[in-house]
């Protein structure tokens, strides 16, 4: 398995940081999509973005086919990463919310570590039948392209290029299959938890995000933001600082 630090991209290193935000990307997503978040964080917060295998600088590595393997590897990397131990907030969007939740559970159970705050964005709560259902791997390339373009997380112009589609679509299919195989269990964490959802998100209605409250013994807050599944895409200056606030 990769060196622990290979799992993380740090767009703006802040040696004097007093807090760390660890960001988990969506299905098919990589660290580059979230680099701009660093510019909107307070000076005392350092952003680290989890880079899943099989994309961007880890393109040569095999994709991870199941949640248990992915979450276990990320938990090991978090525990073994270099740098000072700092109070940490996990922020996961869409698939990344599930990965962040599972990693937080492993850190509490296996490493005795506790997060300060978990932020789950654009993801229905574990055990909630409504909300975001993983797409099947049987979609044609054109159907998958339309699906990605409709969500707003991928520039449609990129998907028009055959060589780019040849890279992106296998990653997305892998991540969708990972989600299909994943069975979430609502096990309460000790940290505070914030759920964030767009008011026009077709895949995660507000009522499907509210039961995240059952996943923490700490404080809980639900934020409903204007917009769709990628509600933050054009509103980073407003949204990113909000995610640093504790309930």
Tab-separated table of C-alpha atoms in Angstrom:
chain	number	residue	atom	x	y	z
A	1	UNK	CA	0.000	0.000	0.000
A	2	UNK	CA	1.135	3.552	-0.701
A	3	UNK	CA	3.134	5.655	1.723
A	4	UNK	CA	0.637	7.380	4.088
A	5	UNK	CA	1.450	10.850	2.795
A	6	UNK	CA	0.673	9.761	-0.796
A	7	UNK	CA	-2.988	9.688	0.206
A	8	UNK	CA	-3.140	13.443	0.759
A	9	UNK	CA	-2.835	16.560	-1.368
A	10	UNK	CA	-2.110	19.784	0.528
A	11	UNK	CA	-2.817	22.751	-1.783
A	12	UNK	CA	-1.531	25.374	0.681
A	13	UNK	CA	0.722	23.971	3.422
A	14	UNK	CA	0.316	25.882	6.672
A	15	UNK	CA	3.050	24.853	9.111
A	16	UNK	CA	1.531	27.009	11.846
A	17	UNK	CA	-1.998	25.643	11.420
A	18	UNK	CA	-3.978	24.949	14.579
A	19	UNK	CA	-6.691	22.934	12.877
A	20	UNK	CA	-6.903	20.560	9.927
A	21	UNK	CA	-9.683	19.881	7.438
A	22	UNK	CA	-9.519	16.493	5.724
A	23	UNK	CA	-11.688	16.451	2.610
A	24	UNK	CA	-13.074	13.281	0.967
A	25	UNK	CA	-14.089	13.639	-2.727
A	26	UNK	CA	-17.232	12.417	-4.449
A	27	UNK	CA	-17.560	9.370	-6.721
A	28	UNK	CA	-15.227	9.796	-9.678
A	29	UNK	CA	-13.676	12.853	-8.047
A	30	UNK	CA	-10.068	13.649	-7.290
A	31	UNK	CA	-8.133	16.182	-5.274
A	32	UNK	CA	-7.835	18.742	-8.064
A	33	UNK	CA	-11.573	19.426	-7.978
A	34	UNK	CA	-11.274	20.692	-4.385
A	35	UNK	CA	-7.961	22.599	-4.468
A	36	UNK	CA	-9.712	25.979	-4.570
A	37	UNK	CA	-11.245	25.340	-1.126
A	38	UNK	CA	-7.915	26.141	0.546
A	39	UNK	CA	-8.156	29.829	-0.413
A	40	UNK	CA	-11.430	30.203	1.480
A	41	UNK	CA	-10.364	28.642	4.774
A	42	UNK	CA	-9.250	30.707	7.792
A	43	UNK	CA	-5.439	31.078	8.029
A	44	UNK	CA	-5.222	28.702	10.978
A	45	UNK	CA	-6.867	25.802	9.075
A	46	UNK	CA	-4.863	23.566	6.728
A	47	UNK	CA	-6.680	21.639	4.018
A	48	UNK	CA	-5.675	18.083	3.200
A	49	UNK	CA	-7.559	16.349	0.390
A	50	UNK	CA	-7.765	12.567	0.283
A	51	UNK	CA	-6.586	11.211	-3.071
A	52	UNK	CA	-8.136	7.833	-3.761
A	53	UNK	CA	-6.032	5.360	-5.784
A	54	UNK	CA	-6.441	5.187	-9.552
A	55	UNK	CA	-6.778	8.911	-10.296
A	56	UNK	CA	-4.578	11.969	-10.882
A	57	UNK	CA	-1.122	11.438	-9.339
A	58	UNK	CA	-2.157	7.904	-8.289
A	59	UNK	CA	-3.401	6.911	-11.741
A	60	UNK	CA	-1.012	3.944	-11.966
A	61	UNK	CA	-2.494	2.337	-8.854
A	62	UNK	CA	-5.503	-0.005	-9.052
A	63	UNK	CA	-8.939	1.313	-8.160
A	64	UNK	CA	-10.342	0.151	-4.819
A	65	UNK	CA	-13.486	-1.965	-5.372
A	66	UNK	CA	-15.134	-1.919	-1.925
A	67	UNK	CA	-15.768	0.459	0.951
A	68	UNK	CA	-14.164	-1.638	3.700
A	69	UNK	CA	-10.827	-1.757	1.868
A	70	UNK	CA	-10.901	1.937	0.999
A	71	UNK	CA	-11.898	3.125	4.472
A	72	UNK	CA	-9.361	0.841	6.135
A	73	UNK	CA	-6.539	2.116	3.952
A	74	UNK	CA	-7.475	5.757	4.518
A	75	UNK	CA	-7.716	5.216	8.288
A	76	UNK	CA	-4.234	3.679	8.288
A	77	UNK	CA	-2.935	6.636	6.260
A	78	UNK	CA	-4.526	9.186	8.589
A	79	UNK	CA	-3.035	7.475	11.619
A	80	UNK	CA	0.396	7.207	9.991
A	81	UNK	CA	0.646	10.561	8.191
A	82	UNK	CA	3.502	12.918	8.956
A	83	UNK	CA	3.047	16.288	10.591
A	84	UNK	CA	1.724	17.380	13.976
A	85	UNK	CA	-1.445	15.894	15.391
A	86	UNK	CA	-4.079	18.635	15.152
A	87	UNK	CA	-7.783	18.894	15.932
A	88	UNK	CA	-9.399	17.662	12.732
A	89	UNK	CA	-12.650	18.067	10.831
A	90	UNK	CA	-13.581	15.501	8.199
A	91	UNK	CA	-15.632	16.836	5.288
A	92	UNK	CA	-17.009	14.338	2.789
A	93	UNK	CA	-19.170	15.077	-0.213
A	94	UNK	CA	-21.529	12.490	-1.731
A	95	UNK	CA	-19.607	9.176	-1.785
A	96	UNK	CA	-16.918	10.973	0.217
A	97	UNK	CA	-19.378	11.470	3.079
A	98	UNK	CA	-19.736	7.702	3.426
A	99	UNK	CA	-15.978	7.192	3.227
A	100	UNK	CA	-15.402	9.892	5.859
A	101	UNK	CA	-18.004	8.334	8.160
A	102	UNK	CA	-16.469	4.873	7.870
A	103	UNK	CA	-12.939	6.227	8.423
A	104	UNK	CA	-14.127	8.152	11.495
A	105	UNK	CA	-15.626	4.950	12.897
A	106	UNK	CA	-12.393	3.032	12.328
A	107	UNK	CA	-10.284	5.753	13.941
A	108	UNK	CA	-12.490	5.670	17.031
A	109	UNK	CA	-12.731	1.871	17.230
A	110	UNK	CA	-9.251	0.746	16.132
A	111	UNK	CA	-6.974	3.685	16.928
A	112	UNK	CA	-8.751	5.281	19.870
A	113	UNK	CA	-8.770	8.622	18.056
A	114	UNK	CA	-11.638	11.065	18.064
A	115	UNK	CA	-12.463	13.701	15.493
A	116	UNK	CA	-13.699	17.087	16.528
A	117	UNK	CA	-16.263	17.293	13.759
A	118	UNK	CA	-17.629	15.275	10.834
A	119	UNK	CA	-19.367	17.119	7.984
A	120	UNK	CA	-21.401	14.943	5.606
A	121	UNK	CA	-22.484	16.731	2.446
A	122	UNK	CA	-24.870	15.647	-0.291
A	123	UNK	CA	-25.434	12.174	1.150
A	124	UNK	CA	-28.465	10.455	2.639
A	125	UNK	CA	-28.073	9.040	6.140
A	126	UNK	CA	-27.134	5.387	6.742
A	127	UNK	CA	-30.189	3.179	6.779
A	128	UNK	CA	-32.318	5.758	4.950
A	129	UNK	CA	-34.146	4.151	2.014
A	130	UNK	CA	-34.877	7.502	0.370
A	131	UNK	CA	-32.245	9.703	-1.142
A	132	UNK	CA	-29.193	9.036	-3.214
A	133	UNK	CA	-29.282	5.555	-4.725
A	134	UNK	CA	-26.070	4.437	-6.448
A	135	UNK	CA	-26.379	4.202	-10.197
A	136	UNK	CA	-25.966	0.817	-11.782
A	137	UNK	CA	-22.847	-0.139	-13.659
A	138	UNK	CA	-24.988	-1.026	-16.658
A	139	UNK	CA	-25.380	2.548	-17.896
A	140	UNK	CA	-24.069	3.124	-21.402
A	141	UNK	CA	-21.223	5.607	-21.782
A	142	UNK	CA	-23.648	8.206	-23.098
A	143	UNK	CA	-26.074	7.664	-20.209
A	144	UNK	CA	-23.229	7.929	-17.721
A	145	UNK	CA	-21.977	11.087	-19.412
A	146	UNK	CA	-25.448	12.645	-19.147
A	147	UNK	CA	-25.701	11.595	-15.515
A	148	UNK	CA	-22.396	13.225	-14.610
A	149	UNK	CA	-23.135	16.391	-16.558
A	150	UNK	CA	-26.572	16.667	-14.943
A	151	UNK	CA	-25.173	16.493	-11.412
A	152	UNK	CA	-22.861	19.439	-12.097
A	153	UNK	CA	-19.676	17.883	-10.746
A	154	UNK	CA	-17.999	17.372	-14.110
A	155	UNK	CA	-17.550	19.901	-16.897
A	156	UNK	CA	-19.592	18.550	-19.847
A	157	UNK	CA	-16.936	19.831	-22.241
A	158	UNK	CA	-14.425	17.438	-20.701
A	159	UNK	CA	-16.807	14.554	-21.226
A	160	UNK	CA	-17.045	15.419	-24.926
A	161	UNK	CA	-13.378	14.453	-25.396
A	162	UNK	CA	-13.004	10.694	-26.067
A	163	UNK	CA	-9.577	10.471	-24.418
A	164	UNK	CA	-10.891	12.152	-21.252
A	165	UNK	CA	-13.980	9.927	-21.148
A	166	UNK	CA	-11.704	6.898	-21.427
A	167	UNK	CA	-10.036	7.972	-18.175
A	168	UNK	CA	-13.024	9.286	-16.218
A	169	UNK	CA	-15.778	6.764	-16.947
A	170	UNK	CA	-13.997	3.652	-15.593
A	171	UNK	CA	-13.281	5.513	-12.346
A	172	UNK	CA	-16.919	6.566	-12.007
A	173	UNK	CA	-18.180	3.054	-12.752
A	174	UNK	CA	-15.853	1.636	-10.108
A	175	UNK	CA	-17.078	4.116	-7.508
A	176	UNK	CA	-20.739	3.499	-8.333
A	177	UNK	CA	-20.187	-0.244	-7.948
A	178	UNK	CA	-18.417	0.395	-4.632
A	179	UNK	CA	-21.500	2.266	-3.417
A	180	UNK	CA	-23.831	-0.458	-4.640
A	181	UNK	CA	-21.935	-3.034	-2.577
A	182	UNK	CA	-21.776	-0.822	0.509
A	183	UNK	CA	-24.244	-1.353	3.332
A	184	UNK	CA	-24.192	1.581	5.731
A	185	UNK	CA	-24.923	0.989	9.412
A	186	UNK	CA	-25.933	3.925	11.650
A	187	UNK	CA	-23.394	3.542	14.470
A	188	UNK	CA	-23.085	6.712	16.608
A	189	UNK	CA	-19.770	8.537	16.670
A	190	UNK	CA	-18.552	10.605	19.606
A	191	UNK	CA	-17.727	13.687	17.539
A	192	UNK	CA	-20.059	16.504	16.541
A	193	UNK	CA	-21.747	16.030	13.173
A	194	UNK	CA	-23.084	18.447	10.571
A	195	UNK	CA	-25.150	17.367	7.564
A	196	UNK	CA	-25.362	19.690	4.552
A	197	UNK	CA	-27.688	19.268	1.604
A	198	UNK	CA	-28.835	21.368	-1.347
A	199	UNK	CA	-32.515	22.300	-1.335
A	200	UNK	CA	-32.798	21.287	-5.010
A	201	UNK	CA	-30.674	18.128	-4.852
A	202	UNK	CA	-32.678	15.502	-6.795
A	203	UNK	CA	-30.763	12.597	-5.276
A	204	UNK	CA	-30.697	13.610	-1.580
A	205	UNK	CA	-33.914	15.188	-0.298
A	206	UNK	CA	-33.700	17.055	2.983
A	207	UNK	CA	-35.643	14.395	4.865
A	208	UNK	CA	-33.017	11.804	3.864
A	209	UNK	CA	-30.195	13.883	5.383
A	210	UNK	CA	-31.910	14.642	8.684
A	211	UNK	CA	-31.425	11.122	10.184
A	212	UNK	CA	-27.644	11.672	10.236
A	213	UNK	CA	-28.480	12.923	13.734
A	214	UNK	CA	-28.671	9.265	14.777
A	215	UNK	CA	-24.992	8.846	13.843
A	216	UNK	CA	-23.529	10.946	16.631
A	217	UNK	CA	-23.548	11.161	20.399
A	218	UNK	CA	-22.320	14.725	20.051
A	219	UNK	CA	-24.024	17.832	18.792
A	220	UNK	CA	-25.837	17.769	15.446
A	221	UNK	CA	-26.728	20.425	12.932
A	222	UNK	CA	-28.459	20.289	9.536
A	223	UNK	CA	-27.689	22.970	6.947
A	224	UNK	CA	-29.915	23.307	3.885
A	225	UNK	CA	-28.183	25.298	1.162
A	226	UNK	CA	-29.614	26.731	-2.056
A	227	UNK	CA	-28.679	24.604	-5.039
A	228	UNK	CA	-28.403	21.076	-6.324
A	229	UNK	CA	-26.081	18.167	-5.577
A	230	UNK	CA	-22.964	20.332	-6.037
A	231	UNK	CA	-24.543	23.326	-4.292
A	232	UNK	CA	-21.119	24.682	-3.280
A	233	UNK	CA	-19.640	24.846	-6.778
A	234	UNK	CA	-20.300	28.555	-7.389
A	235	UNK	CA	-20.474	29.625	-3.725
A	236	UNK	CA	-17.162	28.588	-2.197
A	237	UNK	CA	-16.547	31.876	-0.307
A	238	UNK	CA	-19.859	31.385	1.527
A	239	UNK	CA	-19.904	27.626	1.977
A	240	UNK	CA	-16.324	26.660	2.878
A	241	UNK	CA	-16.054	28.841	6.040
A	242	UNK	CA	-19.447	27.514	7.123
A	243	UNK	CA	-18.051	23.982	7.190
A	244	UNK	CA	-15.428	24.951	9.769
A	245	UNK	CA	-18.088	25.962	12.294
A	246	UNK	CA	-18.989	23.485	15.022
A	247	UNK	CA	-22.665	22.772	15.783
